[in-house]
Coordinates of C-alpha atoms in Angstrom, one line a residue:
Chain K
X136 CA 139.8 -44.7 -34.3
X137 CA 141.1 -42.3 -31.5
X138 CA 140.1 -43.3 -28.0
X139 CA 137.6 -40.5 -26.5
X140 CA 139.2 -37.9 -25.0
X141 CA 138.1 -38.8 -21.0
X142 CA 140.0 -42.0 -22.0
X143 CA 143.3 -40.0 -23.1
X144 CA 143.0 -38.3 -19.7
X145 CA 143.2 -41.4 -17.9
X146 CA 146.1 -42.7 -20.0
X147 CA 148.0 -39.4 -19.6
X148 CA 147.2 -39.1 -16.0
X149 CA 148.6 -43.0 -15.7
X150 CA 151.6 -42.2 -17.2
X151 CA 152.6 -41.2 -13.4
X152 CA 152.2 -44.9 -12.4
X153 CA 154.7 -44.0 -9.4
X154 CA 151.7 -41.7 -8.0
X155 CA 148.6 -44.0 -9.0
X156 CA 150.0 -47.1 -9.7
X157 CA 153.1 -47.8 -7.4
X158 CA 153.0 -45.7 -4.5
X159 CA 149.3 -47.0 -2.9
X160 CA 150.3 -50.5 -2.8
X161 CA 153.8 -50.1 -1.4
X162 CA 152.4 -48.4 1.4
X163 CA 150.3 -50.8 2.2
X164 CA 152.9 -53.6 1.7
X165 CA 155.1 -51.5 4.1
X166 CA 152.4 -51.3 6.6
X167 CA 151.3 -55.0 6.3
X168 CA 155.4 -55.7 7.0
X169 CA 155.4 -53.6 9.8
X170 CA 152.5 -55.1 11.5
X171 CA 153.5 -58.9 10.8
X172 CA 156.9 -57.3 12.6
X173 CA 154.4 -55.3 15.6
X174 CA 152.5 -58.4 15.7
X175 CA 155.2 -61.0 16.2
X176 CA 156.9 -58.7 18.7
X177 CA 153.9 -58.4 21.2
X178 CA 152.0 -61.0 22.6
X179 CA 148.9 -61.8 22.0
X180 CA 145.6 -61.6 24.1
X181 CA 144.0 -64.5 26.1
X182 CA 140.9 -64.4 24.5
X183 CA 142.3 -65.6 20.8
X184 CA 140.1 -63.0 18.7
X185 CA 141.3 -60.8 16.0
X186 CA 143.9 -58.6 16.2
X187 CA 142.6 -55.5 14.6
X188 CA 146.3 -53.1 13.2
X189 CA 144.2 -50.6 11.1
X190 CA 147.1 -50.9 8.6
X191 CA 144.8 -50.1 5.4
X192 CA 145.0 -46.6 6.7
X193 CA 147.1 -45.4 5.0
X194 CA 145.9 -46.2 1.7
X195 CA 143.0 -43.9 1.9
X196 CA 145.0 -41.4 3.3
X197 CA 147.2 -41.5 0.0
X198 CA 144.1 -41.8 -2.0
X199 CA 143.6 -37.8 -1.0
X200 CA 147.0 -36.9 -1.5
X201 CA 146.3 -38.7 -4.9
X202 CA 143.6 -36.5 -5.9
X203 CA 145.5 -33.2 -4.3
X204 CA 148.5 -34.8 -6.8
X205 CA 145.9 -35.0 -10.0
X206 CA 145.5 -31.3 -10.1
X207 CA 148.4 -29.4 -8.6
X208 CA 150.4 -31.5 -10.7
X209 CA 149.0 -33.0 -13.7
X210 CA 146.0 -30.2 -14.2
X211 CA 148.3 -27.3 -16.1
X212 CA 149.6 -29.5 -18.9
X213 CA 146.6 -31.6 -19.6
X214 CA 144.8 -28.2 -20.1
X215 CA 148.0 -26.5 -22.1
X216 CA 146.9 -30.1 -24.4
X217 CA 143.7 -29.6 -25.0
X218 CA 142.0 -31.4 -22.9
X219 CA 138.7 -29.3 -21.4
X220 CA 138.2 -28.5 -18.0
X221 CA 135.1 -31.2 -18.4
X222 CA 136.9 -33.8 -19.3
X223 CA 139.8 -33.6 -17.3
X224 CA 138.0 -33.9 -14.3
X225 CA 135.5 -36.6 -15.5
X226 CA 139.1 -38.5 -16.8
X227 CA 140.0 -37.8 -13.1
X228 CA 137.5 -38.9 -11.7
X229 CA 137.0 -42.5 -14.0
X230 CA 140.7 -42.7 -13.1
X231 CA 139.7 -43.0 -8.8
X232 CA 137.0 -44.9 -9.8
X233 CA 138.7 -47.8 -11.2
X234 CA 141.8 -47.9 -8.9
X235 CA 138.8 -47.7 -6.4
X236 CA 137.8 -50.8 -7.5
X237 CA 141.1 -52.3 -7.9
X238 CA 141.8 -51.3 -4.0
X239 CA 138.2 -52.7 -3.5
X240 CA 139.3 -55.9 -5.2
X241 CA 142.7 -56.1 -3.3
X242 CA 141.0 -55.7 -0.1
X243 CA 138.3 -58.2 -1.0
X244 CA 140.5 -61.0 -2.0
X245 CA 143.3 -60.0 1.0
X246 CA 140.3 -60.8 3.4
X247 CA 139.6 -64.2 1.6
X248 CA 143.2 -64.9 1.7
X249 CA 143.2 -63.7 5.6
X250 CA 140.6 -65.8 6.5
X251 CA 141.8 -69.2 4.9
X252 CA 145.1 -68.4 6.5
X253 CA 143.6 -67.3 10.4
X254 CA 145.2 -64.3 9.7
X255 CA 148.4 -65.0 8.4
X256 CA 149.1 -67.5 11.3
X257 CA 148.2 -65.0 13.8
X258 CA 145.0 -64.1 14.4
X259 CA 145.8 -60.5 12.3
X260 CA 143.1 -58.6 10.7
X261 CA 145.4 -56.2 8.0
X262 CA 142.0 -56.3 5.5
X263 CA 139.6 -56.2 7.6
X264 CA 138.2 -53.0 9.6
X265 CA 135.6 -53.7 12.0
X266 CA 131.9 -53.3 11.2
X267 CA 133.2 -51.5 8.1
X268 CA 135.4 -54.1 6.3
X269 CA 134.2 -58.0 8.0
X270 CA 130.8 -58.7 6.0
X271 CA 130.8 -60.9 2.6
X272 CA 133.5 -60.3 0.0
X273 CA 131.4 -58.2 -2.3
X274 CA 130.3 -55.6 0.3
X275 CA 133.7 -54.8 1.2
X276 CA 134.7 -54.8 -1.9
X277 CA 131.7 -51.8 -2.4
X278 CA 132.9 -50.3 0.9
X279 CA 136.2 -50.2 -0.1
X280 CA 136.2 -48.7 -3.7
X281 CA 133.6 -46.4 -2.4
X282 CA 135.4 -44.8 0.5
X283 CA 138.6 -44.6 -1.7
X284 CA 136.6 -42.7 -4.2
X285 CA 135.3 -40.2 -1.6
X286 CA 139.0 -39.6 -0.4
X287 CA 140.2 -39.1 -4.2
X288 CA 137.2 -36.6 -4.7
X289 CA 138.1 -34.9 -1.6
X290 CA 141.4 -34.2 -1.9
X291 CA 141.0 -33.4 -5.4
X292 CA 138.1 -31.0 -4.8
X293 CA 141.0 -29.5 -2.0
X294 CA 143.4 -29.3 -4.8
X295 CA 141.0 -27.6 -7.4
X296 CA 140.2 -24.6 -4.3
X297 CA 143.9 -24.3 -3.9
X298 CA 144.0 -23.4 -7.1
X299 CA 141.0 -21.1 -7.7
X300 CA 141.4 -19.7 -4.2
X301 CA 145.0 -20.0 -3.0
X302 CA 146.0 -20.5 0.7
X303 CA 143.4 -17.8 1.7
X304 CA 140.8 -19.8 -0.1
X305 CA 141.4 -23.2 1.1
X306 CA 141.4 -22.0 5.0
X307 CA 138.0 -20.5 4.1
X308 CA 136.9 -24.0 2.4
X309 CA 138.4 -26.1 5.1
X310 CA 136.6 -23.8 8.1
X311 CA 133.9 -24.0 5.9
X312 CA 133.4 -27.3 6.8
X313 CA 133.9 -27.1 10.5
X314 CA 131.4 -24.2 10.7
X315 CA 128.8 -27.0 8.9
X316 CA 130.0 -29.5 11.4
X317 CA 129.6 -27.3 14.1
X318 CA 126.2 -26.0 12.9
X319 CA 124.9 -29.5 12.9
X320 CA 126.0 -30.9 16.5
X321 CA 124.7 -27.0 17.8
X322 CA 121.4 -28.5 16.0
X323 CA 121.5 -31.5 17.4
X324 CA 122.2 -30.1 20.6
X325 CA 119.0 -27.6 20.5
X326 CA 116.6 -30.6 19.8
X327 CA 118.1 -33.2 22.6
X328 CA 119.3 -35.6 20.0
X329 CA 122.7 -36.8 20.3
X330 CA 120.8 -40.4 21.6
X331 CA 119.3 -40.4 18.6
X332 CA 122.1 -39.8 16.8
X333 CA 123.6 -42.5 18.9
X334 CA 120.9 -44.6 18.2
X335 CA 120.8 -43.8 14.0
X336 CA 125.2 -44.8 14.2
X337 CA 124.7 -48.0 15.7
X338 CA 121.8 -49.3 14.0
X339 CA 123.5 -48.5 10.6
X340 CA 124.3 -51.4 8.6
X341 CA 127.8 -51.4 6.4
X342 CA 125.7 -51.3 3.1
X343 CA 123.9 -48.1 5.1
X344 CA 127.3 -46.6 5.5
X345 CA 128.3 -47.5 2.0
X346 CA 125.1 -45.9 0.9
X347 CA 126.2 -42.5 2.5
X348 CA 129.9 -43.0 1.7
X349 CA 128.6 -43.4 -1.9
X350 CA 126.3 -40.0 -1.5
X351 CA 129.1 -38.3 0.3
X352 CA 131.3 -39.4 -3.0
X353 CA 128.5 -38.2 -5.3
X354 CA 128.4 -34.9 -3.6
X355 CA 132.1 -34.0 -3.9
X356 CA 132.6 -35.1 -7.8
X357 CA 129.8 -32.8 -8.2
X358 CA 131.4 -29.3 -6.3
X359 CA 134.8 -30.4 -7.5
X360 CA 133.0 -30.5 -11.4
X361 CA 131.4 -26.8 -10.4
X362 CA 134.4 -25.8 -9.1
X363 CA 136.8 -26.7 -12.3
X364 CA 134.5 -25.2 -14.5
X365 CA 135.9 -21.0 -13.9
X366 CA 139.2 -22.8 -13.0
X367 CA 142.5 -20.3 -14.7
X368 CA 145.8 -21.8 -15.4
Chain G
X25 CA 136.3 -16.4 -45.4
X26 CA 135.5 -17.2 -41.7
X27 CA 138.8 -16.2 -39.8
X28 CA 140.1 -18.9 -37.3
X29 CA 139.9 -16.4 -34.1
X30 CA 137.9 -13.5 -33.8
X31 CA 138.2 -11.1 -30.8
X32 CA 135.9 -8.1 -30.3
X33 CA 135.8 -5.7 -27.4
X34 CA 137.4 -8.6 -25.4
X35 CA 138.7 -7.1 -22.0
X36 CA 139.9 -9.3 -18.5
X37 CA 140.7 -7.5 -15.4
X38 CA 142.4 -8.4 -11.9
X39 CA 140.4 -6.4 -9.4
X40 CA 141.9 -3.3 -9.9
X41 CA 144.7 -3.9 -12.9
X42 CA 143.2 -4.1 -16.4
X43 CA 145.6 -6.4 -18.0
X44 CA 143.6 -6.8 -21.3
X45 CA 141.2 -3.6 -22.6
X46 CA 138.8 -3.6 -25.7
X47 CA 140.7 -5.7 -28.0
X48 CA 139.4 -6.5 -31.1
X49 CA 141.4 -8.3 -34.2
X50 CA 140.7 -11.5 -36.5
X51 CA 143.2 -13.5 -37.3
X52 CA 143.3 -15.7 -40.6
X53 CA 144.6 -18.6 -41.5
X54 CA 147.3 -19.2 -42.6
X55 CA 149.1 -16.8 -41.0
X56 CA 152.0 -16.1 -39.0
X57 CA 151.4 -13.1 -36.3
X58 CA 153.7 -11.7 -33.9
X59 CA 152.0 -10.7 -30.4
X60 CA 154.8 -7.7 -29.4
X61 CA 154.7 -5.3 -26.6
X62 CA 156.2 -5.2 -23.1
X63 CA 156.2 -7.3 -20.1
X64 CA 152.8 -6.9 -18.7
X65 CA 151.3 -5.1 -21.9
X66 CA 148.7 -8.1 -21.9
X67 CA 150.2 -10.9 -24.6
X68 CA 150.1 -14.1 -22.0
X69 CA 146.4 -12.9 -20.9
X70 CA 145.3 -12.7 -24.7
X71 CA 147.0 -16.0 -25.3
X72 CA 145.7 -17.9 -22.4
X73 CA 142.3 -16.5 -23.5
X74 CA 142.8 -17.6 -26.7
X75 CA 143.7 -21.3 -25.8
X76 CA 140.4 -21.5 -22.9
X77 CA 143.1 -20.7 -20.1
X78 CA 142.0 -17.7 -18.5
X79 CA 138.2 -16.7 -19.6
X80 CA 137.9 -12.7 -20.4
X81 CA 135.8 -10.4 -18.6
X82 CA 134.4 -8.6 -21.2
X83 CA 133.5 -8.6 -25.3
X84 CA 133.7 -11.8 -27.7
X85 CA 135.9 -14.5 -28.3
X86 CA 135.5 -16.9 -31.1
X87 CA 137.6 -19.4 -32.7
X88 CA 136.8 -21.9 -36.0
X89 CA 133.9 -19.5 -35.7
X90 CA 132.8 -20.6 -32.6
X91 CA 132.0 -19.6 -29.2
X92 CA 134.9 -19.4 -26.5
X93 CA 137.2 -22.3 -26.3
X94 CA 135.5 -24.8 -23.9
X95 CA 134.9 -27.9 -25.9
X96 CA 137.2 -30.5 -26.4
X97 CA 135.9 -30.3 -30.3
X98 CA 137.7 -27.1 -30.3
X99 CA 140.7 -27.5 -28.1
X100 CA 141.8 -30.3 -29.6
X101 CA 142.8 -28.3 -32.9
X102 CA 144.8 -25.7 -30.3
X103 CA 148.1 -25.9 -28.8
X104 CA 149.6 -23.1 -26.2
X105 CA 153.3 -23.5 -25.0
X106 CA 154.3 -21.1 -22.4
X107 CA 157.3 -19.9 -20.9
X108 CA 155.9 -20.9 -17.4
X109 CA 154.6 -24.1 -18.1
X110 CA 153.9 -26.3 -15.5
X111 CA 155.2 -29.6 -16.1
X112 CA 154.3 -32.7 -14.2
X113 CA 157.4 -34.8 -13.2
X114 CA 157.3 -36.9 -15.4
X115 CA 160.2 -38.0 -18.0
X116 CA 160.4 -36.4 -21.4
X117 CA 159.3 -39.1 -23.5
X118 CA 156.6 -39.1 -21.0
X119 CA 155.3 -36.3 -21.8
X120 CA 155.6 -36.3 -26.0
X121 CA 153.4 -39.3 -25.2
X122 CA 151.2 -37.6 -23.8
X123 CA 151.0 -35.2 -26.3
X124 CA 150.7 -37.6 -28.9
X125 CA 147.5 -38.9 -27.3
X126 CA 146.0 -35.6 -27.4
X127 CA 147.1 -34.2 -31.1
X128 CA 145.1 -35.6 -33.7
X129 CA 147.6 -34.6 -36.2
X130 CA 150.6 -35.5 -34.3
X131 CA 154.2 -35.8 -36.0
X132 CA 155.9 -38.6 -34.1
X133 CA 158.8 -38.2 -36.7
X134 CA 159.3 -34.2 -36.4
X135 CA 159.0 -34.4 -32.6
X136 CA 161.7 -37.2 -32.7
X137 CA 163.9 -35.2 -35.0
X138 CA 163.6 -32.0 -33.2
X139 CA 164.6 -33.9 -30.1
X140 CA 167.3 -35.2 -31.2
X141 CA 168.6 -31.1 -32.6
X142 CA 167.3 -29.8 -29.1
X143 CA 169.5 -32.6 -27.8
X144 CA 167.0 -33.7 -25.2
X145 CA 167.4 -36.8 -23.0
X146 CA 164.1 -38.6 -23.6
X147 CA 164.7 -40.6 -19.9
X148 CA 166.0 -37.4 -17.7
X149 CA 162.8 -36.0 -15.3
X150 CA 161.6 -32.5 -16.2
X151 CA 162.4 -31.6 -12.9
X152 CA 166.1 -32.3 -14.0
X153 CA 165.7 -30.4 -17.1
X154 CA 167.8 -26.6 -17.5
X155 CA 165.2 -23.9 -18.7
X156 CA 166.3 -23.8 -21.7
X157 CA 165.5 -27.8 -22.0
X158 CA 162.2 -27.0 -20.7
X159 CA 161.8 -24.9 -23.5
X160 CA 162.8 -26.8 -26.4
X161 CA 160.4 -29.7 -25.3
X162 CA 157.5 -26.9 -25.1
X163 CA 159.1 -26.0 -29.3
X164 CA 159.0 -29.8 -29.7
X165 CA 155.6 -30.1 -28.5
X166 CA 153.7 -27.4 -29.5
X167 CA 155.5 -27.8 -33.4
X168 CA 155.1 -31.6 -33.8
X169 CA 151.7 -31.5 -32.8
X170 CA 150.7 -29.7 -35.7
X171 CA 148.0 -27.7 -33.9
X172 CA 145.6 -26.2 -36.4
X173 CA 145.9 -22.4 -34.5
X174 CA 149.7 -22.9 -32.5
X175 CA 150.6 -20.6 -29.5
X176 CA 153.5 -19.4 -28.7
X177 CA 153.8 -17.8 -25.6
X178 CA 157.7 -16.3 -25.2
X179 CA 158.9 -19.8 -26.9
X180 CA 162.4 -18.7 -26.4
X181 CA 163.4 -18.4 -22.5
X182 CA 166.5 -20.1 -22.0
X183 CA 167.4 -20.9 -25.5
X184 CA 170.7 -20.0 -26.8
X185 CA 170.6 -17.9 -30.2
X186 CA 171.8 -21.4 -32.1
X187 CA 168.8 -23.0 -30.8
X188 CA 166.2 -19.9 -31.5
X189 CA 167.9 -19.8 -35.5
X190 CA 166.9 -24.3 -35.1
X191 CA 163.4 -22.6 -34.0
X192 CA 162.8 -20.2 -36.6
X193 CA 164.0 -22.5 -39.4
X194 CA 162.0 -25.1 -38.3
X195 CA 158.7 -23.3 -37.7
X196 CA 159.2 -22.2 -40.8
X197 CA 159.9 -24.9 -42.6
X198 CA 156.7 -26.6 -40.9
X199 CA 154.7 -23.7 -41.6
X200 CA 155.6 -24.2 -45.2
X201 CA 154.5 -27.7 -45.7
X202 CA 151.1 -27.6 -42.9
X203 CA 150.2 -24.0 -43.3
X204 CA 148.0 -22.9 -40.3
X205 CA 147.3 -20.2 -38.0
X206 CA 150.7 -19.4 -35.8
X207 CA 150.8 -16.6 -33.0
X208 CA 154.4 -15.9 -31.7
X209 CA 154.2 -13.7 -28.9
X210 CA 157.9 -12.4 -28.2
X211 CA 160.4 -9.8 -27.2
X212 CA 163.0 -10.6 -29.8
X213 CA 161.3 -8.4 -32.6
X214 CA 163.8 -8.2 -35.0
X215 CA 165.0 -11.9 -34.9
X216 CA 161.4 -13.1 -35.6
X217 CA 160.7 -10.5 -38.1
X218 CA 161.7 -12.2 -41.1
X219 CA 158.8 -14.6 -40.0
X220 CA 156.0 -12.8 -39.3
X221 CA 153.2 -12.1 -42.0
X222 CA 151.7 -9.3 -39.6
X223 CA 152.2 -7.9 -35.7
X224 CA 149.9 -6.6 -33.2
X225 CA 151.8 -4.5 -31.0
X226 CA 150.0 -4.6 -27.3
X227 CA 150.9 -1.9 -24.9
X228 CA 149.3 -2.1 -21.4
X229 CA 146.5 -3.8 -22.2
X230 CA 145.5 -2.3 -25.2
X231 CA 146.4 -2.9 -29.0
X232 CA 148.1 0.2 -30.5
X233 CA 149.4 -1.4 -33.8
X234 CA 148.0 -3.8 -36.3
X235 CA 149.3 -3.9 -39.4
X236 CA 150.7 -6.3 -42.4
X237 CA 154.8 -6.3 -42.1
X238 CA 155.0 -5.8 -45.6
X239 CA 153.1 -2.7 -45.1
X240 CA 155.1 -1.5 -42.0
X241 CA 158.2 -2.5 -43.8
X242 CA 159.9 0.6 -45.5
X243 CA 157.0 3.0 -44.4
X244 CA 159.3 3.8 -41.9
X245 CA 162.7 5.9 -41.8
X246 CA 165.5 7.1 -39.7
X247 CA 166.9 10.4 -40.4
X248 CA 170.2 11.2 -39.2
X249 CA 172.1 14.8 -39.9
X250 CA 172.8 18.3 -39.3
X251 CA 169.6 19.7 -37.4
X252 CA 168.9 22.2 -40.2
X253 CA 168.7 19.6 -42.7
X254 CA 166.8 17.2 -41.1
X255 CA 164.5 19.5 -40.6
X256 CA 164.2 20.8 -44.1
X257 CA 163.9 17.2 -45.3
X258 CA 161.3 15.9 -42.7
X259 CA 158.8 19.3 -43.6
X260 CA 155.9 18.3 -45.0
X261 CA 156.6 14.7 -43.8
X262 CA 154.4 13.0 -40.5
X263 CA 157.4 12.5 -38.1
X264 CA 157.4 9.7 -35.3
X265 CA 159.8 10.8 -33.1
X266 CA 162.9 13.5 -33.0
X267 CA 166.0 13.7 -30.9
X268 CA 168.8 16.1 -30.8
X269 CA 172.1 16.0 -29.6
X270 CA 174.2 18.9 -30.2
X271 CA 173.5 20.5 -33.7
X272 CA 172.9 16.8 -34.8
X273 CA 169.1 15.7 -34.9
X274 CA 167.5 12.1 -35.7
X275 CA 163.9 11.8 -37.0
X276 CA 162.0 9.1 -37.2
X277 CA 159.8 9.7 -40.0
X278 CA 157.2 7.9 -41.3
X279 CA 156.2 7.6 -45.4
X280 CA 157.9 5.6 -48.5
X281 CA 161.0 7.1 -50.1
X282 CA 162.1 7.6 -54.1
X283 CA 164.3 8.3 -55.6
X284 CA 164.4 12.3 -55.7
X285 CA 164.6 11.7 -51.8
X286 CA 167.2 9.7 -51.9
X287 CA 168.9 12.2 -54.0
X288 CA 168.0 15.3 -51.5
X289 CA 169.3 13.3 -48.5
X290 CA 172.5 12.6 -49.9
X291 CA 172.8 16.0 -51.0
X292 CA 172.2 17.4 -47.4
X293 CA 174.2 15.3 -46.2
X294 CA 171.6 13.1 -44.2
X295 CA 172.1 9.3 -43.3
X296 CA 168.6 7.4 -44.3
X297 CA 168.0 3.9 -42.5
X298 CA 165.2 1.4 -42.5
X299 CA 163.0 1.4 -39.2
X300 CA 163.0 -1.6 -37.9
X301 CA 160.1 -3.6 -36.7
X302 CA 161.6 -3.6 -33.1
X303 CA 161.4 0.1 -33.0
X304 CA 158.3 0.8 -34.6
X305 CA 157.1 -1.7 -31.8
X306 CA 158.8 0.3 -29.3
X307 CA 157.3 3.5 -30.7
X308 CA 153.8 2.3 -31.0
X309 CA 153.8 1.1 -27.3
X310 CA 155.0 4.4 -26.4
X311 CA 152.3 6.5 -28.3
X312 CA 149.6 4.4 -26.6
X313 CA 147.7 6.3 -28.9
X314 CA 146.4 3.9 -32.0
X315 CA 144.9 6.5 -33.8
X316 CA 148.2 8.6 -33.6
X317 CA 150.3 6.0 -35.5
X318 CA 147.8 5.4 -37.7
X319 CA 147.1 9.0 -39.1
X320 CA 151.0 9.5 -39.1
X321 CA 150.7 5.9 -41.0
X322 CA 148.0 7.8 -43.7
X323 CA 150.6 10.2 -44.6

């Protein structure tokens, strides 16, 4: 029996394992050797707590350029092999969601690791992120896979405007954005409610962040989908 | 018999530039059709709208009977290689992989053989390939995966003429043992002629020739001679086209000869050659005019 054909999209799509397989974790092997090196170079502070080096960065920064890569790269030939426009993106988008949870996985059993080790001899906190990535195993694990999701779905919904809408297109999308942005602190402005908003941010709980993360996530897959459906190659 | 793509009144513009106009043909299968015309008379549009590439702005598409190519169902029994193909950098062998996920009908063996004549290195990076490389792994691709309608979309950039006579031979040597629907879109008229079952001749935008090769075959002649003569042969007879250089004239003229013309023609002192399907293609582009090549075609 042939496998479905979202299934052959992944498999085609993983036959660049230097983009989705290779690349993600030797950045952040690179960045966890460079902060061991930052970390044994500077001393550390009196107080003894964690030393916080952000150096999962990175990562999510490559899980955009990863979904940029899955259509101005890969996009024209899965199409010019039959693949629809559906199902490539839905392959796509399977694809982030399991290296999401792989990442999520990583980062779950890193912190595990990083704690049974005080981190790795010197109080360093590579998997862990404050109040985003230091609860329980399993709710980083969700935060993790979630966020990289979001980032895949972003940069490939960038990727899919580049290619409906060119340069010209992509400024508009991109100031797009910033106008909402704008719109919304002009709003919050008008009623008086940055405390509030102050307020709503610090009383949010990681799984409340997750949550929004996760309908942040569930809002791109679905304009990237709308957008790939009058997508020309 | 259902035919395997239907196209009426289809149309697709670009804000101003009407690349494709009110074009309307079925194609059967088995068949082997050249798509001719000029740069920019339309053929990569029609093609990518064929294969659910580019969607058309007006009229009716239909393939297997269907609506537009959108399903996987449907795709899945349609290949298009194009001259600009973009190819993700991946290695050769990557890529017939990938291929051979997607084909149901897949030839592992022909695509292995016809990389092997193409002389392909199945490790070397596409980026590394030379165009004419890039072609021959769009020929072994779009041949080996046995594609129940196959597109080919100016298969030949690059390729020497050794590897375009490996081409020919081998399409139609795979054409013979899977019969299915083949559209060749090309400039190379003449060297693809003794392929093609019938041509549709675009000519910006529009289709001003659709006719069976066997038909268009011999229905056309050349007449070469003394002005006078030409002319006295040619009366009566629809004419094409007509040139004169000094008291010398050449006719194209269109209608089947005998005998007794042979006989006249020799007798005046005429020279009669076979059109070719190149410049019939030429000619119909230039009329622009369907209706005139096909009333000079009724003759």
């Amino acid at each position: 029996m042939r496998p479905a054909p979202i299934v052959n999209v992944v498999r085609y799509l993983l036959l660049d394992k230097i983009t989705y397989l290779a690349l993600p974790w030797a950045w952040a092997a690179f960045g966890f050797l460079i902060d061991v090196v930052v970390l044994q170079l500077t001393p550390a502070g009196h107080q003894g707590g964690h030393r916080w080096v952000a150096g999962l960065a990175p990562v999510f920064i490559f899980a955009f350029v990863q979904g940029t890569q899955t259509v101005a790269r890969a996009l024209p030939f899965g199409l010019a092999l039959g693949a629809s426009r559906r199902t490539y993106y839905l392959g796509a988008a399977s694809l982030a969601a399991a290296l999401g949870a792989s990442f999520g996985l990583l980062v779950a059993l890193g912190q595990i690791a990083e704690r049974a080790t005080g981190g790795w001899g010197m109080n360093m906190a590579y998997f862990r992120v404050p109040y985003l990535l230091s609860g329980s195993w399993y709710q980083s694990w969700l935060t993790a896979a979630v966020a990289f999701v979001l980032l895949f779905a972003y940069g490939t919904w960038y990727g899919l405007v580049y290619r409906r809408g060119g340069m010209v297109g992509t400024v508009i999308f991109g100031g797009a954005q910033v106008a909402v942005l704008a719109l919304a602190a002009v709003l919050t402005t008008w009623a008086h409610d940055w405390a509030g908003l102050g307020r709503f941010l610090t009383a949010i709980t990681a799984a409340g962040l997750t949550a929004i993360l996760a309908a942040g996530a569930a809002v791109l897959l679905t304009g990237g989908l709308a957008t790939i459906r009058r997508l020309t190659v | 018999m259902t035919p395997a793509i239907s196209l009426t009144g289809v149309g697709r513009r670009y804000g101003d530039h009407e690349a494709l106009a009110e074009f309307t043909a079925e194609i059967a299968t088995p068949s082997i059709v050249g798509l001719l015309g000029r740069n920019g008379a339309g053929k990569s549009t029609l093609l990518r709208i064929l294969a659910g590439q580019e969607f058309a702005t007006s009229g009716r598409v239909a393939v297997f009977g269907a609506g537009p190519p959108v399903s996987d169902a449907v795709l899945r029994r349609m290949v298009l290689i194009r001259e600009d193909q973009v190819y993700p950098d991946l290695q050769v062998r990557q890529l017939v992989a990938a291929a051979a996920m997607f084909y149901p009908n897949w030839d592992a063996g022909l695509a292995d053989s016809l990389l092997e004549a193409y002389e392909l290195p199945a490790r070397r990076r596409v980026k590394k390939l030379s165009r004419g490389m890039r072609t021959a792994l769009g020929i072994v691709i779009g041949l080996a995966a046995r594609a129940e309608i196959t597109l080919f979309d100016e298969p030949y950039a690059g390729l020497d003429a050794l590897a375009r006579q490996l081409f020919y031979d081998q399409l139609l040597a795979d054409y013979t043992a899977h019969p299915r629907c083949i559209v060749l879109s090309t400039h190379l008229i003449d060297e693809a002629a003794e392929l093609l079952e019938r041509i549709l001749v675009l000519d910006h935008g529009r289709l001003v020739l659709d006719a069976a090769t066997d038909d268009v075959r011999g229905h056309a002649s050349v007449v070469t001679g003394p002005a006078a003569s030409v002319d006295r042969f040619v009366a009566d007879r629809a004419t094409l086209s007509r040139r004169t250089l000094g008291a010398q004239a050449t006719v194209m003229m269109t209608g089947r000869l005998d005998g007794r013309d042979r006989d006249l023609a020799g007798q005046l002192h005429l020279r009669l050659e076979p059109v070719t399907l190149q410049q019939l293609a030429i000619h119909a582009a230039g009329l622009r005019d369907n209706r005139s090549l096909a009333d000079a075609r009724t003759v």
